Amino acid sequence: MNGISESVNMPVVKTGFEKLDARLDGGLYEGLYVIGAVSSLGKTTFCLQMADQIAKGGQDVLIFSLEMAKTVLMAKSISRNTCFYCIEHKIDVSNAKSMRGITDGRRYSRYSEKEKEIIMEAIDAYKKVSKRIFITEGRGNVSVHNVAEVVQRHIEITGRKPVVFVDYLQILTPADPRTSDKQNTDKAVLELKRISRDYKIPVIAVSSFNRENYEKEVTMAAFKESGGIEYGCDVLIGLQLSGAGTNGFNSKEVKDKNPRPIDLSILKNRHGGLGLPISYSYYTQYNYFREIQ
């Protein structure tokens, strides 16, 4: 009964993707969520957009970026905001800017006043959420133990419980370098699950796929070292090109589409159903996922 009373103070966290929230019974709860996809499909971009949307809702977000620099993530977010601004204001999307278009100062002399205005609007939009976003770069070794330390320190300093993103699972520093990749992944999953339980927070980990699954429909077996991931997580999510695994599927043709059609499949949901895939339009150049209604 004490636990039920305490849960009143731990509201569900909205991801900002309406259909995904509905499928997850309202949003994110305490637990471990694993999101995977093939290389360059946009799994980091999808999670970064989710993190920004969660921060926009007033929730602190800790991002452990083990590959990309903080400035790259910021530029991705601002790029997405330029695309979103154009769509919302019915401006030609070609006026939006890529990540390089944001960071390369040499290009600004060629931009129109309207393009510069869009960039400034995008930066202002990011400013509003950035106070809730805390990025730890992967300089040197970052282990699950380091993740736990940062989470605990954040709660002690701010008094607020964050949502945690780890990008990505397979390159966390192993607890024991002498063990196999599978053992290291299993241990990381176990410890991330423990963090979510001990602090009663959602933890989202990005995972890579096995190479042989690049042309197939996404399944649990697609996740690298999938045994520990499959059994340890509460929710398992896979992103794939729309139509993957069907007869006549041509990944190059689908990748060449703009925006690129992406399907999100919930492969495991410990506390709910799975349902049909959720479809997205992925504006790859502008780092923006738009949920198809």
PDB file of C-alpha atoms in Angstrom, residues 64-66 136-147 171-174:
ATOM      1  CA  PHE A  64      25.049   9.392 -22.122  1.00  0.00           C
ATOM      2  CA  SER A  65      26.423   9.870 -25.631  1.00  0.00           C
ATOM      3  CA  LEU A  66      29.265   7.408 -26.049  1.00  0.00           C
ATOM      4  CA  THR A 136      27.605  13.225 -20.708  1.00  0.00           C
ATOM      5  CA  GLU A 137      30.071  12.650 -23.537  1.00  0.00           C
ATOM      6  CA  GLY A 138      31.911   9.380 -23.906  1.00  0.00           C
ATOM      7  CA  ARG A 139      35.354  10.719 -23.144  1.00  0.00           C
ATOM      8  CA  GLY A 140      37.439   7.831 -21.884  1.00  0.00           C
ATOM      9  CA  ASN A 141      35.622   4.918 -20.344  1.00  0.00           C
ATOM     10  CA  VAL A 142      31.943   5.180 -19.421  1.00  0.00           C
ATOM     11  CA  SER A 143      30.575   2.188 -17.544  1.00  0.00           C
ATOM     12  CA  VAL A 144      27.193   1.414 -16.058  1.00  0.00           C
ATOM     13  CA  HIS A 145      28.725   2.291 -12.701  1.00  0.00           C
ATOM     14  CA  ASN A 146      29.471   5.794 -14.034  1.00  0.00           C
ATOM     15  CA  VAL A 147      25.870   6.086 -15.243  1.00  0.00           C
ATOM     16  CA  ILE A 171      30.006   0.266 -26.247  1.00  0.00           C
ATOM     17  CA  LEU A 172      29.578   0.772 -22.531  1.00  0.00           C
ATOM     18  CA  THR A 173      32.875  -0.021 -20.852  1.00  0.00           C
ATOM     19  CA  PRO A 174      32.681  -3.670 -19.688  1.00  0.00           C
TER      20      PRO A 174
END
